């Protein structure tokens, strides 16, 4: 049985959480493609992009896109805190019944989100995908083990979690401990 947590009054069906650090070249394409995919699935969605202390134009571009698209939420970290701290910040801001975690550099295909959602709707708390081939980028590596109630797809590395997994993993704000907890408990 999936983990059960109370539904937020301002909940949406799907949240995509994506950390970005100096990804100005990807912002427009990422936001456009993710928005197009989610629009085909539901009207109840949000895209939470966490700017991990970027020093390029990433923040400005995210602000511009958010001004044009009410589904995009730009979360700003004051300094570069690392991928997992950025993901944690995005989880803290997420309102979705389903939360998709993906890289903001388009290493993960937004067009695969419906595959993850379909698997999660079968009753899994966590669905993980992994690409058969990966474009080399050491900074984009994520945990490898999948534990607990989960299911693995053989396509790109990204995660979708039910609200209960995200809510159950929220800690007291100590991101190092939270990151270790997510990695060990949920394999992400």
XYZ file of N, CA, C and O in Angstrom:
752
model
N 0.839 -1.179 0.000
C 0.000 0.000 0.000
C 0.885 1.243 0.000
O 1.834 1.332 0.761
N 0.589 2.245 -0.851
C 1.394 3.463 -0.891
C 1.355 4.208 0.441
O 0.383 4.120 1.189
N 2.420 4.940 0.713
C 2.448 5.783 1.896
C 1.346 6.817 1.799
O 1.092 7.369 0.733
N 0.671 7.104 2.899
C -0.438 8.056 2.901
C -0.104 9.247 3.795
O 0.309 9.070 4.932
N -0.261 10.442 3.276
C -0.086 11.665 4.032
C -1.226 12.593 3.687
O -1.791 12.510 2.598
N -1.592 13.504 4.579
C -2.677 14.438 4.278
C -2.347 15.268 3.042
O -1.207 15.657 2.825
N -3.373 15.530 2.251
C -3.197 16.330 1.045
C -3.168 17.813 1.415
O -3.955 18.268 2.236
N -2.250 18.541 0.812
C -2.169 19.980 1.034
C -3.356 20.666 0.379
O -3.793 20.263 -0.699
N -3.870 21.731 0.980
C -5.005 22.430 0.364
C -4.638 23.096 -0.964
O -5.504 23.300 -1.806
N -3.369 23.422 -1.157
C -2.932 24.065 -2.395
C -2.234 23.081 -3.334
O -1.465 23.464 -4.207
N -2.522 21.792 -3.162
C -1.830 20.741 -3.917
C -2.116 20.827 -5.411
O -3.152 21.323 -5.849
N -1.156 20.335 -6.172
C -1.301 20.143 -7.609
C -1.076 18.655 -7.864
O -0.608 17.929 -6.996
N -1.402 18.209 -9.062
C -1.226 16.789 -9.345
C 0.249 16.418 -9.495
O 0.712 15.435 -8.932
N 0.996 17.201 -10.267
C 2.392 16.852 -10.577
C 3.298 18.042 -10.327
O 2.995 19.162 -10.750
N 4.421 17.782 -9.675
C 5.492 18.765 -9.541
C 6.741 18.182 -10.184
O 7.080 17.027 -9.933
N 7.413 18.967 -11.000
C 8.746 18.612 -11.487
C 9.724 19.483 -10.710
O 9.581 20.706 -10.673
N 10.698 18.849 -10.046
C 11.745 19.555 -9.309
C 13.041 19.382 -10.076
O 13.442 18.249 -10.383
N 13.688 20.499 -10.380
C 14.950 20.442 -11.124
C 15.947 21.446 -10.555
O 15.660 22.645 -10.523
N 17.108 20.979 -10.111
C 18.160 21.906 -9.707
C 18.906 22.412 -10.942
O 19.060 21.682 -11.922
N 19.326 23.670 -10.895
C 20.145 24.229 -11.979
C 21.286 25.030 -11.377
O 21.070 25.785 -10.429
N 22.459 24.863 -11.941
C 23.620 25.688 -11.583
C 24.321 26.072 -12.876
O 24.834 25.210 -13.593
N 24.306 27.359 -13.175
C 24.934 27.888 -14.398
C 24.464 27.139 -15.643
O 25.268 26.672 -16.447
N 23.154 27.049 -15.800
C 22.544 26.340 -16.927
C 21.814 27.292 -17.872
O 20.789 26.935 -18.453
N 22.318 28.508 -18.034
C 21.638 29.515 -18.854
C 21.320 29.003 -20.256
O 20.267 29.324 -20.810
N 22.184 28.195 -20.808
C 21.957 27.687 -22.162
C 20.804 26.689 -22.234
O 20.270 26.433 -23.317
N 20.397 26.129 -21.097
C 19.338 25.115 -21.076
C 17.990 25.637 -20.596
O 16.977 24.963 -20.786
N 17.965 26.795 -19.944
C 16.752 27.249 -19.263
C 15.540 27.274 -20.183
O 14.496 26.687 -19.875
N 15.632 27.949 -21.307
C 14.473 28.102 -22.188
C 13.971 26.754 -22.707
O 12.780 26.451 -22.625
N 14.884 25.938 -23.211
C 14.458 24.646 -23.753
C 13.906 23.739 -22.651
O 12.883 23.083 -22.837
N 14.567 23.719 -21.493
C 14.087 22.891 -20.390
C 12.668 23.295 -19.995
O 11.762 22.461 -19.933
N 12.477 24.571 -19.703
C 11.163 25.040 -19.239
C 10.088 24.839 -20.305
O 8.964 24.421 -19.985
N 10.416 25.098 -21.551
C 9.446 24.939 -22.641
C 9.046 23.482 -22.817
O 7.856 23.163 -22.928
N 10.025 22.587 -22.826
C 9.722 21.167 -23.040
C 8.982 20.552 -21.860
O 8.016 19.801 -22.047
N 9.405 20.857 -20.636
C 8.724 20.305 -19.466
C 7.292 20.828 -19.409
O 6.345 20.064 -19.180
N 7.112 22.114 -19.655
C 5.770 22.695 -19.646
C 4.880 22.039 -20.699
O 3.725 21.706 -20.428
N 5.406 21.825 -21.890
C 4.615 21.200 -22.973
C 4.190 19.781 -22.596
O 3.042 19.385 -22.838
N 5.090 19.024 -22.002
C 4.765 17.649 -21.599
C 3.700 17.652 -20.510
O 2.713 16.920 -20.595
N 3.878 18.480 -19.489
C 2.930 18.494 -18.384
C 1.555 18.997 -18.820
O 0.533 18.500 -18.345
N 1.508 19.957 -19.724
C 0.231 20.467 -20.244
C -0.571 19.370 -20.928
O -1.794 19.389 -20.916
N 0.114 18.405 -21.527
C -0.570 17.291 -22.189
C -1.149 16.297 -21.183
O -2.073 15.555 -21.502
N -0.617 16.294 -19.967
C -1.049 15.347 -18.945
C -2.171 15.921 -18.089
O -3.151 15.243 -17.800
N -2.009 17.173 -17.644
C -2.936 17.768 -16.680
C -2.807 19.287 -16.700
O -1.798 19.829 -17.157
N -3.808 19.959 -16.167
C -3.734 21.402 -15.952
C -3.204 21.712 -14.555
O -2.903 22.855 -14.242
N -3.105 20.692 -13.717
C -2.724 20.853 -12.324
C -1.272 20.410 -12.124
O -1.001 19.266 -11.768
N -0.359 21.339 -12.386
C 1.064 21.010 -12.277
C 1.867 22.251 -11.926
O 1.382 23.374 -12.014
N 3.105 22.002 -11.528
C 4.061 23.080 -11.304
C 5.451 22.581 -11.660
O 5.728 21.376 -11.611
N 6.283 23.518 -12.035
C 7.689 23.239 -12.321
C 8.481 24.055 -11.300
O 8.418 25.287 -11.316
N 9.182 23.378 -10.410
C 9.973 24.046 -9.384
C 11.435 23.921 -9.798
O 12.001 22.833 -9.750
N 12.012 25.034 -10.230
C 13.413 25.045 -10.627
C 14.199 25.740 -9.525
O 13.896 26.880 -9.152
N 15.198 25.043 -8.995
C 16.012 25.585 -7.916
C 17.332 26.067 -8.499
O 18.111 25.280 -9.036
N 17.537 27.369 -8.416
C 18.764 27.987 -8.890
C 19.802 27.856 -7.780
O 19.732 28.528 -6.759
N 20.762 26.977 -7.992
C 21.778 26.647 -6.993
C 22.952 27.622 -7.057
O 24.070 27.250 -7.379
N 22.666 28.888 -6.785
C 23.726 29.897 -6.719
C 24.409 30.192 -8.041
O 25.601 30.509 -8.058
N 23.693 30.128 -9.129
C 24.287 30.376 -10.447
C 24.866 31.784 -10.533
O 24.304 32.740 -9.996
N 25.986 31.898 -11.254
C 26.600 33.212 -11.462
C 26.472 33.659 -12.921
O 26.957 34.725 -13.276
N 25.809 32.859 -13.740
C 25.559 33.256 -15.124
C 24.141 33.838 -15.206
O 23.608 34.320 -14.215
N 23.510 33.784 -16.341
C 22.185 34.374 -16.542
C 21.033 33.430 -16.178
O 19.875 33.744 -16.462
N 21.320 32.301 -15.557
C 20.283 31.332 -15.208
C 19.148 31.986 -14.420
O 17.972 31.825 -14.755
N 19.477 32.729 -13.365
C 18.458 33.348 -12.522
C 17.588 34.334 -13.274
O 16.357 34.340 -13.130
N 18.206 35.168 -14.078
C 17.456 36.159 -14.859
C 16.508 35.471 -15.828
O 15.342 35.856 -15.961
N 16.991 34.452 -16.515
C 16.147 33.724 -17.468
C 14.998 33.010 -16.768
O 13.866 32.991 -17.277
N 15.255 32.426 -15.596
C 14.181 31.771 -14.844
C 13.141 32.789 -14.385
O 11.940 32.523 -14.435
N 13.591 33.961 -13.949
C 12.655 35.026 -13.571
C 11.770 35.425 -14.745
O 10.559 35.601 -14.602
N 12.382 35.571 -15.926
C 11.621 35.947 -17.122
C 10.599 34.873 -17.486
O 9.453 35.182 -17.804
N 11.013 33.626 -17.428
C 10.090 32.537 -17.772
C 8.963 32.457 -16.739
O 7.799 32.277 -17.096
N 9.292 32.622 -15.446
C 8.276 32.565 -14.389
C 7.268 33.706 -14.536
O 6.083 33.530 -14.227
N 7.713 34.862 -15.005
C 6.795 35.991 -15.211
C 5.783 35.680 -16.309
O 4.665 36.201 -16.287
N 6.160 34.842 -17.266
C 5.268 34.490 -18.382
C 4.457 33.226 -18.104
O 3.462 32.986 -18.769
N 4.901 32.398 -17.171
C 4.263 31.103 -16.949
C 3.978 30.901 -15.459
O 4.901 30.658 -14.681
N 2.700 30.958 -15.058
C 2.376 30.806 -13.637
C 2.655 29.406 -13.075
O 2.644 29.224 -11.858
N 2.928 28.443 -13.936
C 3.236 27.082 -13.468
C 4.687 26.949 -13.015
O 5.032 25.971 -12.349
N 5.548 27.911 -13.378
C 6.964 27.833 -13.013
C 7.213 28.593 -11.721
O 6.779 29.735 -11.570
N 7.910 27.923 -10.802
C 8.330 28.555 -9.550
C 9.848 28.522 -9.494
O 10.456 27.463 -9.582
N 10.447 29.698 -9.352
C 11.899 29.830 -9.298
C 12.305 29.972 -7.832
O 11.983 30.945 -7.183
N 13.028 28.970 -7.338
C 13.545 28.984 -5.972
C 15.022 29.342 -6.065
O 15.772 28.704 -6.810
N 15.441 30.347 -5.318
C 16.820 30.827 -5.382
C 17.579 30.454 -4.111
O 17.131 30.784 -3.013
N 18.719 29.792 -4.269
C 19.608 29.558 -3.137
C 20.651 30.675 -3.151
O 21.146 31.055 -4.218
N 20.988 31.209 -1.989
C 21.878 32.362 -1.893
C 23.295 32.061 -2.390
O 23.975 32.941 -2.895
N 23.698 30.820 -2.273
C 25.028 30.420 -2.735
C 24.938 28.995 -3.246
O 23.964 28.294 -2.989
N 25.966 28.561 -3.946
C 25.961 27.189 -4.436
C 26.047 26.245 -3.251
O 26.968 26.287 -2.445
N 25.048 25.387 -3.154
C 24.963 24.463 -2.018
C 25.101 23.015 -2.446
O 25.157 22.132 -1.610
N 25.080 22.753 -3.737
C 25.200 21.393 -4.237
C 23.866 20.845 -4.704
O 22.795 21.320 -4.324
N 23.949 19.826 -5.553
C 22.762 19.259 -6.179
C 21.736 18.770 -5.165
O 20.538 19.022 -5.293
N 22.188 18.029 -4.141
C 21.228 17.451 -3.206
C 20.577 18.495 -2.335
O 19.393 18.379 -1.986
N 21.304 19.534 -1.951
C 20.686 20.625 -1.192
C 19.648 21.333 -2.059
O 18.578 21.717 -1.571
N 19.940 21.491 -3.338
C 18.985 22.113 -4.253
C 17.749 21.232 -4.434
O 16.615 21.727 -4.449
N 17.950 19.932 -4.559
C 16.811 19.009 -4.670
C 15.969 19.078 -3.397
O 14.731 19.147 -3.456
N 16.622 19.085 -2.255
C 15.906 19.181 -0.987
C 15.075 20.465 -0.929
O 13.906 20.446 -0.521
N 15.659 21.586 -1.337
C 14.924 22.854 -1.366
C 13.708 22.740 -2.287
O 12.628 23.249 -1.966
N 13.868 22.073 -3.418
C 12.744 21.871 -4.332
C 11.671 20.989 -3.731
O 10.471 21.259 -3.875
N 12.080 19.931 -3.020
C 11.108 19.074 -2.336
C 10.334 19.886 -1.295
O 9.129 19.722 -1.145
N 11.035 20.747 -0.575
C 10.381 21.572 0.443
C 9.309 22.469 -0.175
O 8.307 22.754 0.455
N 9.533 22.914 -1.394
C 8.595 23.819 -2.060
C 7.528 23.089 -2.872
O 6.553 23.696 -3.297
N 7.710 21.797 -3.103
C 6.802 21.061 -3.983
C 5.426 20.888 -3.364
O 5.283 20.754 -2.156
N 4.402 20.888 -4.229
C 3.021 20.732 -3.792
C 2.330 19.576 -4.503
O 1.145 19.363 -4.338
N 3.071 18.831 -5.324
C 2.463 17.802 -6.155
C 2.150 16.513 -5.426
O 2.872 16.104 -4.521
N 1.060 15.872 -5.864
C 0.772 14.512 -5.393
C 1.838 13.560 -5.923
O 2.152 12.558 -5.294
N 2.356 13.873 -7.091
C 3.479 13.150 -7.691
C 4.595 14.159 -7.898
O 4.351 15.264 -8.372
N 5.817 13.770 -7.540
C 6.956 14.668 -7.666
C 8.001 13.988 -8.544
O 8.464 12.896 -8.234
N 8.336 14.638 -9.646
C 9.348 14.134 -10.569
C 10.618 14.933 -10.332
O 10.611 16.159 -10.396
N 11.700 14.234 -10.044
C 13.000 14.871 -9.870
C 13.812 14.613 -11.125
O 13.949 13.468 -11.549
N 14.323 15.689 -11.732
C 15.154 15.514 -12.921
C 16.199 16.616 -12.991
O 16.041 17.659 -12.369
N 17.254 16.361 -13.734
C 18.300 17.352 -13.921
C 17.799 18.462 -14.826
O 17.024 18.229 -15.751
N 18.264 19.676 -14.580
C 17.854 20.829 -15.372
C 18.650 21.002 -16.647
O 18.381 21.923 -17.424
N 19.620 20.133 -16.890
C 20.472 20.287 -18.076
C 20.016 19.419 -19.247
O 20.750 19.232 -20.203
N 18.800 18.892 -19.158
C 18.202 18.059 -20.209
C 18.926 16.730 -20.408
O 18.787 16.104 -21.450
N 19.677 16.288 -19.400
C 20.228 14.936 -19.438
C 19.089 13.926 -19.343
O 19.206 12.807 -19.781
N 17.995 14.355 -18.722
C 16.787 13.544 -18.631
C 15.783 14.108 -19.621
O 15.626 15.314 -19.723
N 15.117 13.252 -20.344
C 14.155 13.712 -21.341
C 12.816 14.029 -20.680
O 12.190 13.140 -20.097
N 12.353 15.264 -20.778
C 11.037 15.599 -20.236
C 9.933 14.742 -20.852
O 8.939 14.437 -20.187
N 10.126 14.316 -22.065
C 9.121 13.508 -22.757
C 8.930 12.126 -22.127
O 7.966 11.428 -22.434
N 9.817 11.730 -21.215
C 9.674 10.460 -20.502
C 8.845 10.582 -19.226
O 8.543 9.572 -18.589
N 8.458 11.791 -18.847
C 7.663 11.978 -17.631
C 6.385 11.138 -17.652
O 6.051 10.510 -16.638
N 5.645 11.073 -18.762
C 4.438 10.229 -18.757
C 4.720 8.755 -18.444
O 3.886 8.082 -17.826
N 5.883 8.240 -18.837
C 6.241 6.851 -18.514
C 6.397 6.670 -17.010
O 5.915 5.682 -16.437
N 7.072 7.614 -16.374
C 7.246 7.543 -14.923
C 5.901 7.646 -14.212
O 5.623 6.887 -13.283
N 5.075 8.569 -14.659
C 3.765 8.758 -14.039
C 2.903 7.499 -14.170
O 2.252 7.079 -13.213
N 2.930 6.892 -15.347
C 2.134 5.671 -15.563
C 2.562 4.563 -14.607
O 1.720 3.852 -14.044
N 3.858 4.405 -14.397
C 4.346 3.373 -13.484
C 3.979 3.700 -12.036
O 3.581 2.823 -11.281
N 4.109 4.962 -11.654
C 3.787 5.360 -10.292
C 2.313 5.134 -9.999
O 1.938 4.706 -8.911
N 1.467 5.392 -10.981
C 0.019 5.217 -10.796
C -0.376 3.752 -10.634
O -1.503 3.457 -10.257
N 0.539 2.855 -10.893
C 0.280 1.430 -10.646
C 0.383 1.102 -9.163
O 0.133 -0.026 -8.767
N 0.776 2.082 -8.357
C 0.832 1.875 -6.916
C 2.207 1.950 -6.303
O 2.354 1.770 -5.100
N 3.234 2.219 -7.099
C 4.583 2.334 -6.552
C 4.763 3.691 -5.883
O 4.245 4.697 -6.351
N 5.516 3.721 -4.800
C 5.844 4.972 -4.133
C 6.988 5.681 -4.832
O 7.102 6.904 -4.756
N 7.861 4.933 -5.476
C 9.041 5.497 -6.111
C 9.310 4.750 -7.407
O 9.314 3.526 -7.425
N 9.503 5.503 -8.475
C 9.866 4.913 -9.760
C 11.172 5.566 -10.182
O 11.333 6.783 -10.086
N 12.107 4.779 -10.635
C 13.411 5.277 -11.039
C 13.708 4.809 -12.445
O 13.410 3.674 -12.801
N 14.293 5.679 -13.243
C 14.682 5.302 -14.593
C 16.170 5.510 -14.781
O 16.787 6.332 -14.123
N 16.737 4.752 -15.702
C 18.163 4.872 -15.995
C 18.360 4.683 -17.484
O 17.846 3.736 -18.067
N 19.106 5.582 -18.094
C 19.365 5.493 -19.528
C 20.270 4.317 -19.849
O 21.158 3.976 -19.080
N 20.036 3.737 -21.020
C 20.935 2.694 -21.500
C 22.287 3.314 -21.832
O 23.332 2.738 -21.592
N 22.280 4.524 -22.388
C 23.503 5.284 -22.666
C 23.364 6.642 -22.023
O 22.331 7.267 -22.087
N 24.416 7.112 -21.450
C 24.384 8.410 -20.778
C 25.442 9.308 -21.379
O 26.575 8.912 -21.567
N 25.051 10.537 -21.626
C 26.018 11.535 -22.045
C 26.919 11.783 -20.845
O 26.438 12.033 -19.748
N 28.224 11.689 -21.030
C 29.158 11.782 -19.915
C 29.042 13.116 -19.204
O 29.096 14.165 -19.815
N 28.853 13.066 -17.908
C 28.850 14.258 -17.073
C 28.891 13.800 -15.622
O 27.878 13.445 -15.044
N 30.063 13.840 -15.057
C 30.255 13.309 -13.713
C 29.386 14.014 -12.685
O 28.884 13.384 -11.756
N 29.154 15.306 -12.859
C 28.377 16.054 -11.866
C 26.921 15.632 -11.814
O 26.210 15.937 -10.867
N 26.453 14.918 -12.832
C 25.038 14.547 -12.888
C 24.772 13.160 -12.311
O 23.658 12.660 -12.398
N 25.777 12.525 -11.718
C 25.564 11.184 -11.145
C 24.648 11.252 -9.941
O 24.711 12.158 -9.135
N 23.826 10.251 -9.804
C 22.879 10.170 -8.692
C 23.054 8.794 -8.064
O 23.629 7.903 -8.673
N 22.527 8.586 -6.856
C 22.619 7.282 -6.177
C 22.182 6.140 -7.060
O 21.383 6.313 -7.959
N 22.684 4.946 -6.827
C 22.416 3.839 -7.725
C 21.456 2.803 -7.165
O 20.810 2.103 -7.913
N 21.363 2.666 -5.866
C 20.515 1.604 -5.309
C 19.073 2.069 -5.196
O 18.809 3.211 -4.921
N 18.159 1.174 -5.421
C 16.741 1.467 -5.234
C 16.240 0.540 -4.146
O 16.321 -0.667 -4.272
N 15.740 1.129 -3.060
C 15.292 0.334 -1.937
C 13.826 0.602 -1.682
O 13.264 1.560 -2.161
N 13.216 -0.226 -0.864
C 11.830 -0.015 -0.471
C 10.876 -0.369 -1.591
O 11.160 -1.178 -2.455
N 9.721 0.269 -1.585
C 8.666 -0.004 -2.549
C 8.939 0.800 -3.803
O 8.489 1.920 -3.916
N 9.637 0.258 -4.741
C 9.971 0.992 -5.943
C 9.956 0.117 -7.161
O 9.790 -1.084 -7.092
N 10.145 0.750 -8.293
C 10.149 0.061 -9.578
C 11.121 0.811 -10.477
O 11.147 2.027 -10.489
N 11.923 0.088 -11.228
C 12.933 0.713 -12.076
C 12.551 0.548 -13.539
O 12.192 -0.525 -13.976
N 12.620 1.638 -14.268
C 12.423 1.618 -15.715
C 13.793 1.661 -16.376
O 14.714 2.244 -15.834
N 13.924 1.124 -17.558
C 15.221 1.107 -18.236
C 15.362 2.307 -19.168
O 15.750 2.177 -20.300
N 15.009 3.491 -18.707
C 15.154 4.709 -19.504
C 15.654 5.810 -18.603
O 15.208 5.934 -17.492
N 16.522 6.660 -19.019
C 17.109 7.792 -18.331
C 17.034 7.805 -16.812
O 16.142 7.246 -16.237
N 17.972 8.434 -16.169
C 18.011 8.458 -14.712
C 17.265 9.680 -14.210
O 17.706 10.794 -14.324
N 16.122 9.460 -13.686
C 15.321 10.477 -13.051
C 14.379 9.754 -12.109
O 14.233 8.553 -12.177
N 13.729 10.464 -11.252
C 12.911 9.840 -10.234
C 11.527 10.469 -10.215
O 11.373 11.651 -10.458
N 10.554 9.651 -9.882
C 9.234 10.173 -9.557
C 8.835 9.564 -8.240
O 8.998 8.368 -8.021
N 8.327 10.391 -7.361
C 7.953 9.957 -6.032
C 6.531 10.390 -5.746
O 6.088 11.428 -6.211
N 5.845 9.591 -4.944
C 4.531 10.005 -4.455
C 4.730 11.053 -3.370
O 5.765 11.117 -2.727
N 3.711 11.859 -3.144
C 3.736 12.892 -2.108
C 4.203 12.312 -0.778
O 4.975 12.923 -0.065
N 3.764 11.129 -0.408
C 4.125 10.539 0.874
C 5.607 10.312 1.040
O 6.144 10.463 2.129
N 6.300 9.962 -0.025
C 7.744 9.756 0.053
C 8.431 11.078 0.319
O 9.310 11.188 1.172
N 8.007 12.124 -0.399
C 8.607 13.440 -0.209
C 8.299 13.958 1.190
O 9.182 14.411 1.906
N 7.043 13.865 1.605
C 6.652 14.355 2.925
C 7.336 13.553 4.028
O 7.765 14.110 5.036
N 7.461 12.256 3.845
C 8.088 11.412 4.852
C 9.580 11.636 4.961
O 10.172 11.386 6.001
N 10.186 12.133 3.915
C 11.625 12.348 3.913
C 12.004 13.738 4.394
O 13.162 13.998 4.650
N 11.041 14.635 4.498
C 11.356 15.992 4.941
C 11.847 15.940 6.375
O 11.236 15.348 7.248
N 12.932 16.596 6.588
C 13.518 16.599 7.925
C 13.408 17.968 8.548
O 12.485 18.719 8.287
N 14.382 18.297 9.343
C 14.359 19.562 10.071
C 15.207 20.618 9.371
O 15.585 21.606 9.984
N 15.537 20.418 8.107
C 16.286 21.410 7.357
C 17.780 21.153 7.309
O 18.506 21.905 6.687
N 18.243 20.109 7.958
C 19.673 19.805 7.914
C 19.923 18.989 6.652
O 19.774 17.778 6.645
N 20.326 19.669 5.590
C 20.363 19.045 4.267
C 21.341 17.883 4.176
O 21.079 16.935 3.457
N 22.452 17.916 4.893
C 23.393 16.806 4.798
C 22.760 15.522 5.324
O 22.868 14.469 4.722
N 22.074 15.630 6.464
C 21.419 14.454 7.015
C 20.256 14.029 6.133
O 20.016 12.851 5.933
N 19.531 15.014 5.600
C 18.397 14.710 4.731
C 18.858 13.992 3.469
O 18.254 13.019 3.047
N 19.945 14.476 2.884
C 20.467 13.854 1.671
C 20.842 12.408 1.931
O 20.476 11.520 1.172
N 21.526 12.159 3.027
C 21.900 10.783 3.361
C 20.662 9.934 3.577
O 20.612 8.782 3.168
N 19.646 10.514 4.215
C 18.416 9.767 4.457
C 17.736 9.405 3.143
O 17.317 8.270 2.938
N 17.622 10.361 2.224
C 16.994 10.079 0.931
C 17.763 9.000 0.182
O 17.189 8.080 -0.380
N 19.086 9.140 0.177
C 19.902 8.191 -0.548
C 19.800 6.797 0.050
O 19.700 5.811 -0.665
N 19.820 6.694 1.367
C 19.789 5.363 1.969
C 18.397 4.771 2.006
O 18.215 3.601 1.732
N 17.392 5.592 2.335
C 16.047 5.053 2.469
C 15.370 4.822 1.141
O 14.596 3.886 0.986
N 15.609 5.710 0.178
C 14.861 5.653 -1.059
C 15.741 5.421 -2.287
O 15.245 5.343 -3.399
N 17.047 5.373 -2.110
C 17.930 5.066 -3.228
C 18.010 6.146 -4.268
O 18.278 5.874 -5.420
N 17.815 7.397 -3.876
C 17.901 8.472 -4.878
C 19.076 9.366 -4.608
O 19.711 9.294 -3.610
